[in-house]
């Protein structure tokens, strides 16, 4: 156990946007810490901008000129007098060079060291760590040779289906499933391009694609002294194109024994590299066996469900750890109840999920006990096409999984968002599906049952009546709702970049 | 949130309604609907707008975003299903394909260009086969 130096943090610069920037600001407010928002030109009319104590525009909307630009973030933070930088998730949060640059500039990076990120965050080198611990890995290829023909031959060796992934980041970007030799070259090419665009590195690796696996991840935390503990598991099997849509804690699929084995494995892996702060170890669980997938060396989008079942505040823990404070309680954490999170995306579920941008109209979240909403936009703010389409997270907690599902269904129905289309109708269908309710869903669940667009129902008599009566009041007469088009213009033609 | 009330078939219902531009947004009985006021009467036009992609005359942008790849050249003959343009928006890459066998007449955008919803991207020459487009 290292001797821990206490550090003073009076001002934190937030190198992120949207709902996570709001989340970090709230934690800072509660700790009496000043906040500086490092934002792009497209994020001025946002909740985080209004809440921050100071704001610094670090560039135009495109991410490589703003949120992905290390120099601009550093200059912005230093110029505003920040003692520390919180990178949120995505963007530069798993960029080892950024972590190093923050420290070199005399500030504290709220996250692990560049060295830990290199060892664990790189999706390839972390496998070496896992191998050294004799823990189970998904079979694959992680070599330096990146020549496409060679990768295709490696894929053949592993045996199709094979998944190709970006070494430098996650979130579904730069990921493709190869099912045969014929399509493999084009898909690998595409994955390398997407990886370069999303993370600044075209390096990819290959893994055997487990086609009826559950995605189970463990929240780990390393305190200022280097001690590592886990805060249980989450299941994130509801994914579309490897992008999570719904997450929950704890997983309905783990028994006590598996939870203990996997939790211990997660702690062992992270303990090997001198880690600090929050991280997540991801596994695939298939036929009762678990396989290490990757480590995310950052706070994750779905962290709220862990907070809801364990009673912790992970962001405050991150900040206090960066200040050298102890954060682990004397008694072990316990799981209480069940929590589910739905990601609200600005997209039209009746047109195959095509992105929806525009000015937000009335927005309303039905507050209540065991209901939590993380959102970055309010009425009159604009959802732009420059960033991913998640506009809010809708989280519930209840005493059992069944009650949590029931509560979520109610909360989704009572959530109002005008001005942009959102995926709420799709979310409701998903959590009402038998396979979700009985917890048997695998990562194939979404593609199997929801690959076709939802069909827009015709207006009901009540809806028509209300619209007509509003028009009599002097609002514009409503036109025919276009029922003729239930096309899915995406038809498998879209993928994450 | 301030709800309005209305009586319909003997019962009172709470709802929220807002007009934004040419759309009316309504939330009642746990569902949100958006009605495009411009759609009144012209189903042909609205089909083209909401479908937004390929028709007999060309390809329009189905969403606002950026053109990232132009995969064809002027005067190139393409078959149905050929990838013509790749767009990006909200971190998703979308490949626009020709819906008929045709010839590229004009490429109206360049790589890197930001486009708006419905903007014409590529024009086709008169199609080789005249298709009977039923616009429902």
XYZ file of C-alpha atoms in Angstrom:
633
model
C 0.000 0.000 0.000
C 1.481 3.297 -1.051
C 1.642 6.342 1.111
C -1.004 8.668 -0.243
C -0.419 12.360 -0.847
C -3.392 14.625 -0.410
C -3.873 17.029 -3.288
C -5.984 20.143 -3.482
C -8.447 20.469 -6.321
C -10.348 23.741 -6.469
C -11.274 23.811 -10.147
C -12.010 20.956 -12.542
C -12.047 21.339 -16.305
C -14.502 19.024 -18.023
C -13.280 17.737 -21.382
C -16.642 16.447 -22.504
C -20.214 17.352 -23.361
C -23.851 16.366 -23.061
C -25.314 14.547 -20.096
C -21.970 13.386 -18.685
C -20.698 16.951 -18.518
C -23.814 17.771 -16.476
C -23.166 14.731 -14.283
C -19.616 15.824 -13.533
C -20.667 19.409 -12.855
C -23.235 18.211 -10.317
C -20.630 16.158 -8.461
C -18.284 19.152 -8.416
C -21.018 21.428 -7.117
C -21.671 19.044 -4.243
C -17.963 18.963 -3.406
C -17.619 22.740 -3.581
C -15.352 22.548 -6.618
C -15.486 25.150 -9.410
C -16.145 23.895 -12.930
C -14.808 24.892 -16.341
C -16.565 23.461 -19.371
C -14.317 22.893 -22.402
C -16.847 22.945 -25.223
C -17.215 23.247 -28.969
C -19.070 25.978 -30.841
C -22.043 23.654 -31.294
C -22.566 23.133 -27.571
C -23.261 26.645 -26.341
C -26.991 26.207 -25.974
C -26.775 23.227 -23.648
C -27.454 22.493 -20.012
C -23.782 21.904 -19.164
C -22.843 25.284 -20.596
C -25.441 27.013 -18.447
C -24.446 25.113 -15.309
C -20.664 25.494 -15.507
C -18.961 28.245 -13.531
C -16.728 29.040 -16.500
C -16.845 28.028 -20.121
C -14.027 27.888 -22.663
C -14.720 27.366 -26.356
C -12.040 25.003 -27.605
C -12.988 24.835 -31.240
C -15.601 24.355 -33.921
C -18.170 21.567 -33.909
C -16.213 18.752 -35.603
C -14.778 16.547 -32.876
C -11.228 16.390 -34.195
C -11.069 20.163 -33.961
C -12.497 20.304 -30.471
C -13.267 17.363 -28.193
C -10.599 15.110 -29.685
C -7.948 17.800 -29.806
C -5.497 17.316 -26.958
C -3.727 20.684 -27.280
C -6.921 22.703 -27.328
C -8.287 20.912 -24.302
C -5.045 21.426 -22.371
C -4.767 25.096 -23.330
C -8.384 25.678 -22.395
C -7.980 23.992 -19.016
C -4.705 25.713 -18.153
C -5.969 29.090 -19.304
C -8.991 28.777 -17.046
C -6.865 27.911 -14.039
C -8.027 24.321 -13.629
C -6.235 22.031 -11.151
C -7.655 18.906 -12.701
C -9.313 17.575 -15.836
C -12.201 15.110 -15.952
C -12.402 13.439 -19.358
C -15.869 11.854 -19.012
C -16.261 8.884 -21.377
C -15.540 8.539 -25.093
C -13.441 11.269 -26.724
C -10.043 11.462 -24.960
C -10.991 9.530 -21.825
C -8.982 6.460 -22.837
C -6.222 8.338 -24.608
C -2.983 7.698 -22.728
C -1.302 10.666 -24.377
C -4.035 12.936 -23.056
C -3.628 11.607 -19.519
C 0.127 12.231 -19.759
C -0.366 15.669 -21.308
C -2.674 16.755 -18.487
C -0.117 15.701 -15.898
C 2.741 17.334 -17.829
C 0.772 20.563 -17.871
C 0.720 20.494 -14.076
C -2.871 19.349 -13.663
C -4.373 16.174 -12.212
C -6.034 13.748 -14.626
C -9.163 12.324 -13.018
C -8.612 8.803 -14.178
C -5.756 6.334 -14.445
C -2.201 7.148 -15.498
C -1.194 7.090 -19.156
C 0.813 3.985 -18.399
C -2.210 2.056 -17.032
C -4.288 3.153 -19.980
C -1.637 1.854 -22.330
C -1.468 -1.459 -20.551
C -5.193 -2.018 -20.090
C -7.062 0.359 -22.339
C -5.355 -0.802 -25.474
C -7.631 -3.665 -26.410
C -4.687 -5.745 -27.542
C -2.085 -5.290 -24.808
C -4.627 -5.928 -22.051
C -4.961 -9.479 -23.334
C -1.321 -10.053 -22.440
C -2.148 -9.078 -18.868
C -5.067 -11.506 -18.792
C -3.039 -14.329 -20.316
C -0.382 -13.840 -17.649
C -3.074 -14.451 -15.040
C -4.281 -17.617 -16.800
C -7.763 -16.190 -17.129
C -9.985 -17.223 -20.038
C -9.827 -15.125 -23.216
C -11.931 -15.087 -26.342
C -9.735 -16.704 -28.999
C -8.431 -14.204 -31.532
C -5.580 -12.362 -33.210
C -3.992 -9.257 -31.706
C -0.734 -8.916 -33.626
C 0.889 -5.817 -35.060
C 0.590 -6.973 -38.657
C -2.359 -4.973 -39.951
C -2.197 -5.808 -43.619
C -5.731 -6.659 -44.698
C -4.950 -9.883 -46.586
C -3.076 -11.179 -43.540
C -5.989 -10.286 -41.273
C -8.366 -12.176 -43.542
C -6.163 -15.277 -43.298
C -6.081 -14.928 -39.504
C -9.858 -14.699 -39.470
C -10.020 -17.937 -41.421
C -7.702 -19.548 -38.877
C -9.888 -18.460 -35.952
C -12.975 -19.690 -37.778
C -15.949 -17.550 -38.891
C -17.855 -15.774 -37.568
C -15.105 -13.430 -36.440
C -15.456 -9.901 -35.131
C -12.956 -7.175 -36.031
C -12.561 -4.348 -33.500
C -10.648 -1.102 -33.024
C -7.691 -1.478 -30.655
C -7.906 2.119 -29.432
C -11.512 2.414 -28.308
C -14.942 0.880 -27.888
C -18.539 2.001 -28.051
C -19.212 -0.123 -31.105
C -17.147 2.006 -33.446
C -14.825 0.305 -35.879
C -16.498 -3.038 -35.198
C -17.598 -5.453 -37.890
C -18.656 -9.084 -37.940
C -17.003 -11.182 -40.620
C -19.095 -14.149 -41.621
C -17.176 -15.387 -44.636
C -13.946 -14.885 -46.566
C -15.637 -13.037 -49.471
C -16.870 -10.021 -47.491
C -14.003 -9.980 -45.004
C -11.625 -7.688 -46.894
C -14.146 -4.879 -47.384
C -15.372 -5.109 -43.819
C -11.862 -5.020 -42.363
C -11.057 -1.990 -44.559
C -14.162 -0.274 -43.280
C -13.391 -1.113 -39.666
C -9.886 0.335 -39.998
C -11.329 3.554 -41.473
C -13.907 3.907 -38.735
C -11.308 3.176 -36.068
C -9.046 5.885 -37.448
C -11.915 8.356 -37.553
C -13.227 7.621 -34.067
C -10.002 7.103 -32.107
C -7.124 8.371 -34.228
C -5.673 4.877 -34.744
C -6.509 2.396 -37.499
C -5.176 -0.584 -35.528
C -7.648 -3.457 -35.313
C -7.721 -6.924 -33.788
C -9.830 -10.045 -34.339
C -11.898 -12.191 -32.001
C -14.004 -15.277 -32.368
C -17.591 -14.053 -32.456
C -19.610 -15.739 -29.744
C -23.121 -15.717 -31.123
C -25.230 -16.484 -28.066
C -23.306 -14.711 -25.378
C -24.358 -12.276 -22.729
C -22.369 -9.110 -22.187
C -21.492 -8.942 -18.487
C -19.217 -6.273 -17.064
C -17.861 -5.516 -13.606
C -17.432 -2.057 -12.162
C -14.036 -1.851 -10.520
C -12.527 0.948 -8.536
C -8.946 1.509 -7.407
C -8.539 3.967 -4.554
C -5.701 6.422 -4.016
C -3.621 3.799 -2.224
C -3.947 1.376 -5.127
C -6.373 -1.027 -3.468
C -8.857 -2.476 -5.971
C -12.427 -3.559 -5.253
C -15.408 -4.242 -7.446
C -18.935 -2.883 -7.225
C -20.647 -5.837 -8.822
C -21.822 -6.441 -12.326
C -23.977 -5.032 -15.054
C -25.536 -6.800 -17.986
C -25.565 -4.928 -21.302
C -26.745 -7.559 -23.777
C -29.295 -5.307 -25.492
C -27.093 -3.815 -28.180
C -27.607 -2.580 -31.691
C -24.526 -2.839 -33.893
C -22.456 -3.275 -30.733
C -23.783 -0.037 -29.286
C -25.553 -0.510 -25.942
C -29.166 0.537 -25.654
C -30.293 -0.898 -22.315
C -28.188 -1.852 -19.305
C -29.024 -3.228 -15.877
C -27.509 -4.113 -12.543
C -27.130 -6.703 -11.277
C -27.148 -9.156 -14.166
C -30.113 -11.540 -14.004
C -27.805 -14.215 -15.392
C -25.216 -14.644 -12.639
C -25.412 -16.966 -9.667
C -23.368 -16.315 -6.527
C -20.517 -18.513 -7.696
C -20.139 -16.873 -11.126
C -20.415 -13.419 -9.610
C -17.608 -14.232 -7.201
C -15.372 -15.822 -9.865
C -15.864 -13.043 -12.380
C -15.594 -10.305 -9.781
C -12.321 -11.726 -8.532
C -11.011 -12.042 -12.075
C -11.885 -8.391 -12.711
C -10.072 -7.257 -9.574
C -7.022 -9.382 -10.402
C -6.720 -7.971 -13.901
C -6.867 -4.368 -12.780
C -4.595 -4.945 -9.783
C -1.757 -5.894 -12.101
C -1.203 -2.418 -13.528
C -1.131 0.183 -10.777
C -4.597 1.460 -11.635
C -6.391 4.439 -10.104
C -10.037 5.362 -10.188
C -13.021 3.896 -12.001
C -12.854 1.224 -14.668
C -14.888 -1.607 -16.093
C -13.870 -5.139 -16.963
C -16.048 -6.651 -19.681
C -16.736 -10.331 -20.199
C -18.807 -12.495 -22.472
C -20.773 -15.264 -20.801
C -21.818 -18.175 -22.964
C -23.057 -21.578 -21.804
C -22.000 -20.914 -18.228
C -18.406 -20.038 -19.174
C -16.980 -16.550 -19.091
C -14.348 -15.038 -21.362
C -12.467 -11.791 -20.875
C -13.334 -9.204 -23.472
C -11.730 -5.885 -22.574
C -11.128 -3.246 -19.931
C -12.524 0.257 -20.228
C -10.202 2.577 -18.346
C -12.814 5.225 -17.717
C -16.207 5.936 -16.199
C -18.874 4.284 -18.389
C -22.146 5.598 -19.729
C -24.108 3.033 -17.714
C -22.458 3.769 -14.367
C -25.761 4.990 -12.831
C -27.234 1.497 -12.529
C -24.296 0.458 -10.355
C -24.759 3.566 -8.236
C -28.445 2.800 -7.786
C -27.920 -0.744 -6.469
C -24.901 0.006 -4.289
C -25.592 3.494 -2.980
C -22.323 5.058 -4.202
C -21.522 8.170 -6.240
C -18.832 7.031 -8.649
C -18.008 10.501 -9.988
C -17.436 11.887 -6.508
C -15.357 8.810 -5.742
C -13.243 9.575 -8.815
C -12.694 13.175 -7.747
C -11.969 12.331 -4.132
C -9.537 9.622 -5.223
C -7.746 12.181 -7.371
C -7.477 14.324 -4.240
C -5.888 11.438 -2.353
C -8.871 10.782 -0.118
C -9.894 7.276 0.958
C -13.227 6.265 -0.546
C -13.771 2.635 0.411
C -16.178 2.036 3.315
C -15.173 -0.336 6.094
C -17.993 -2.796 5.337
C -18.259 -4.395 1.907
C -20.821 -2.964 -0.501
C -24.062 -4.888 -0.845
C -26.435 -5.227 -3.788
C -29.816 -3.765 -3.034
C -32.679 -4.083 -5.493
C -32.382 -3.804 -9.262
C -31.705 -0.947 -11.637
C -32.263 -0.540 -15.373
C -31.056 2.201 -17.678
C -32.453 3.041 -21.102
C -30.457 5.263 -23.437
C -32.695 7.804 -25.123
C -31.423 8.383 -28.672
C -32.530 11.207 -30.961
C -33.683 9.021 -33.817
C -36.903 8.061 -35.535
C -37.858 4.498 -34.574
C -40.522 4.432 -37.310
C -37.861 5.056 -39.926
C -35.399 2.420 -38.875
C -33.641 4.624 -36.342
C -32.557 7.382 -38.721
C -31.009 10.223 -36.687
C -33.244 13.123 -35.788
C -31.780 16.551 -35.250
C -33.364 19.894 -34.502
C -34.507 22.228 -31.777
C -35.904 20.540 -28.696
C -39.434 21.465 -27.761
C -41.175 20.688 -24.508
C -39.267 18.150 -22.499
C -40.520 16.482 -19.350
C -39.156 13.710 -17.169
C -41.576 12.166 -14.660
C -39.589 12.529 -11.446
C -40.186 10.241 -8.493
C -38.654 7.806 -6.040
C -36.267 5.416 -7.772
C -36.376 7.393 -10.999
C -33.311 9.182 -12.296
C -32.740 11.212 -15.427
C -29.390 12.262 -16.880
C -29.823 14.749 -19.710
C -27.854 17.488 -21.379
C -30.499 19.378 -23.350
C -33.485 21.468 -22.333
C -36.237 23.139 -24.315
C -34.903 25.403 -27.098
C -31.497 23.702 -27.159
C -30.420 22.213 -30.466
C -29.521 18.600 -31.156
C -26.872 18.827 -33.883
C -25.562 16.141 -36.206
C -21.957 16.420 -35.017
C -22.076 14.090 -32.049
C -23.637 10.748 -31.228
C -27.384 10.790 -30.808
C -27.779 9.938 -27.122
C -29.642 12.835 -25.543
C -30.602 11.385 -22.176
C -30.435 8.346 -19.914
C -33.563 7.155 -18.176
C -32.780 5.106 -15.089
C -35.022 3.355 -12.599
C -34.462 1.438 -9.412
C -36.861 -0.892 -7.689
C -36.765 -3.755 -5.227
C -36.911 -6.499 -7.844
C -36.160 -6.785 -11.553
C -39.824 -7.310 -12.358
C -40.808 -4.135 -10.547
C -37.947 -2.245 -12.182
C -39.216 -3.263 -15.624
C -42.731 -2.231 -14.714
C -41.495 1.119 -13.437
C -39.383 1.685 -16.554
C -42.360 1.014 -18.815
C -44.384 3.593 -16.911
C -41.586 6.150 -16.840
C -40.921 5.772 -20.579
C -44.617 6.339 -21.280
C -44.672 9.469 -19.166
C -41.462 10.949 -20.593
C -42.145 13.701 -23.087
C -39.680 14.953 -25.687
C -40.885 17.167 -28.515
C -38.924 18.649 -31.397
C -36.794 15.604 -32.196
C -37.906 12.019 -32.563
C -36.615 9.668 -29.913
C -36.389 5.905 -29.547
C -38.842 5.678 -26.665
C -41.375 3.581 -28.619
C -38.570 1.135 -29.409
C -37.361 1.039 -25.800
C -40.877 0.195 -24.625
C -41.136 -2.653 -27.118
C -37.765 -4.024 -26.064
C -38.469 -4.134 -22.346
C -41.887 -5.652 -22.999
C -40.373 -8.496 -24.988
C -40.582 -11.938 -23.430
C -36.850 -12.562 -23.760
C -35.983 -9.370 -21.954
C -38.537 -10.030 -19.243
C -37.259 -13.540 -18.602
C -33.672 -12.312 -18.785
C -32.591 -14.824 -21.411
C -31.536 -12.230 -24.004
C -28.101 -12.505 -25.585
C -26.179 -9.975 -27.677
C -28.130 -11.334 -30.685
C -31.448 -10.291 -29.110
C -31.784 -6.941 -30.836
C -30.815 -8.108 -34.311
C -33.076 -11.130 -34.049
C -36.223 -9.320 -32.925
C -35.790 -5.653 -33.791
C -33.840 -5.421 -37.025
C -36.919 -4.212 -38.911
C -38.117 -0.706 -38.321
C -41.075 -0.174 -36.030
C -44.239 0.510 -37.970
C -45.826 3.867 -37.288
C -49.400 3.293 -36.131
C -52.189 5.420 -37.635
C -53.529 8.274 -35.541
C -56.107 7.166 -33.013
C -59.528 8.771 -32.823
C -58.528 10.500 -29.606
C -55.375 11.906 -31.142
C -57.271 13.157 -34.199
C -59.898 14.710 -31.966
C -57.309 16.587 -29.927
C -55.450 17.820 -32.998
C -58.687 18.931 -34.620
C -59.842 20.756 -31.532
C -56.489 22.512 -31.268
C -56.862 23.624 -34.856
C -60.302 25.033 -34.102
C -58.640 27.081 -31.352
C -56.611 28.822 -34.025
C -53.552 26.608 -34.310
C -52.768 25.520 -37.873
C -55.009 22.837 -39.275
C -53.309 19.493 -39.033
C -52.592 17.652 -42.204
C -52.788 14.015 -43.039
C -50.294 12.020 -41.123
C -48.113 10.291 -43.660
C -48.947 6.648 -43.009
C -47.767 5.384 -46.344
C -44.136 5.231 -45.502
C -42.907 2.598 -43.133
C -39.685 2.177 -44.981
C -36.425 1.473 -43.351
C -34.032 3.568 -45.416
C -31.211 2.170 -43.354
C -31.833 -1.453 -44.339
C -28.491 -2.474 -42.982
C -26.827 0.330 -44.888
C -25.740 2.177 -41.801
C -23.095 1.541 -39.253
C -21.342 3.357 -36.464
C -18.354 5.540 -37.122
C -45.420 20.361 -16.923
C -48.791 21.930 -17.484
C -51.243 19.546 -19.055
C -54.285 20.456 -21.052
C -57.531 18.576 -20.628
C -60.125 17.520 -23.123
C -63.351 15.570 -22.976
C -63.746 12.804 -25.535
C -66.535 10.231 -25.591
C -67.478 10.959 -22.041
C -64.007 10.791 -20.491
C -61.456 13.445 -19.617
C -57.955 13.054 -21.045
C -54.792 14.955 -20.161
C -52.473 15.852 -22.993
C -49.585 18.094 -23.951
C -49.396 19.661 -27.377
C -46.844 21.941 -28.995
C -46.518 23.378 -32.485
C -42.943 23.631 -33.707
C -42.469 24.964 -37.188
C -44.538 22.804 -39.487
C -44.924 20.005 -36.963
C -47.402 19.452 -34.174
C -46.239 17.299 -31.297
C -48.807 15.613 -29.108
C -48.412 13.419 -26.055
C -51.456 11.620 -24.706
C -52.053 8.221 -23.130
C -48.337 7.530 -22.887
C -47.518 7.995 -26.567
C -45.950 10.855 -28.492
C -46.950 11.569 -32.089
C -45.621 14.160 -34.478
C -47.804 15.408 -37.293
C -46.329 17.249 -40.230
C -48.770 19.985 -41.137
C -47.211 20.338 -44.587
C -48.270 16.800 -45.464
C -51.894 17.794 -45.895
C -52.945 16.561 -49.308
C -49.663 15.719 -50.961
C -48.812 12.115 -50.217
C -46.517 11.845 -53.209
C -44.401 14.736 -52.031
C -44.345 13.564 -48.457
C -43.368 10.074 -49.421
C -40.391 11.448 -51.237
C -39.491 13.686 -48.334
C -39.730 11.131 -45.585
C -38.232 8.328 -47.628
C -35.628 10.822 -48.630
C -33.294 8.500 -50.386
C -33.343 7.211 -53.907
C -36.075 7.831 -56.454
C -36.223 7.729 -60.219
C -34.639 11.162 -60.475
C -31.782 10.941 -58.014
C -30.745 10.640 -54.406
C -31.658 13.087 -51.663
C -30.195 13.289 -48.186
C -32.414 11.357 -45.737
C -30.966 13.349 -42.845
C -28.770 16.388 -42.277
C -25.103 15.418 -42.178
C -21.844 15.311 -44.038
C -20.970 13.658 -47.322
C -17.974 11.451 -46.599
C -17.594 9.509 -49.852
C -18.703 9.839 -53.453
C -18.385 6.412 -54.995
C -19.449 7.122 -58.576
C -18.567 9.433 -61.444
C -20.634 11.471 -63.865
C -21.988 9.343 -66.708
C -21.262 6.130 -64.852
C -23.871 3.426 -65.323
C -24.938 1.867 -62.059
C -27.105 -1.104 -61.242
C -29.838 -1.184 -58.647
C -28.247 -1.552 -55.247
C -24.935 0.078 -56.130
C -23.514 2.228 -53.369
C -23.436 5.825 -54.618
C -22.808 8.180 -51.701
C -21.767 7.719 -48.090
C -22.988 10.200 -45.507
C -22.229 10.626 -41.863
C -24.360 12.079 -39.088
C -24.469 11.594 -35.352
C -21.513 9.250 -35.501
C -23.268 6.894 -37.901
C -22.169 6.194 -41.434
C -24.962 5.648 -43.924
C -24.491 4.280 -47.419
C -26.973 5.575 -50.005
C -27.639 3.189 -52.842
C -29.254 3.530 -56.252
C -32.744 2.061 -56.174
C -32.886 1.432 -59.898
C -30.546 0.685 -62.790
C -29.566 4.119 -64.046
C -26.801 6.455 -65.144
C -25.329 9.191 -63.000
C -26.136 12.523 -64.575
C -24.795 15.000 -62.019
C -22.988 14.778 -58.729
C -24.277 17.756 -56.823
C -22.118 17.602 -53.705
C -18.496 17.105 -52.726
C -16.775 15.085 -50.064
C -16.758 16.995 -46.811
C -19.834 19.007 -47.655
C -22.530 19.450 -45.014
C -25.993 18.826 -46.434
C -29.527 19.377 -45.180
C -32.431 16.969 -44.987
C -33.848 16.425 -48.466
C -30.988 18.125 -50.267
C -30.384 16.710 -53.753
C -27.100 14.824 -53.745
C -26.995 12.998 -57.077
C -29.141 13.294 -60.200
C -29.836 10.369 -62.486
C -30.389 10.402 -66.202
C -33.856 9.246 -67.264
C -33.991 5.667 -65.994
C -33.282 2.817 -68.396
C -36.555 1.128 -67.384
C -39.546 3.298 -66.716
C -40.746 2.088 -63.348
C -44.298 2.530 -62.232
C -43.779 4.260 -58.914
C -46.786 3.737 -56.751
C -46.739 6.422 -54.121
C -49.560 4.977 -52.058
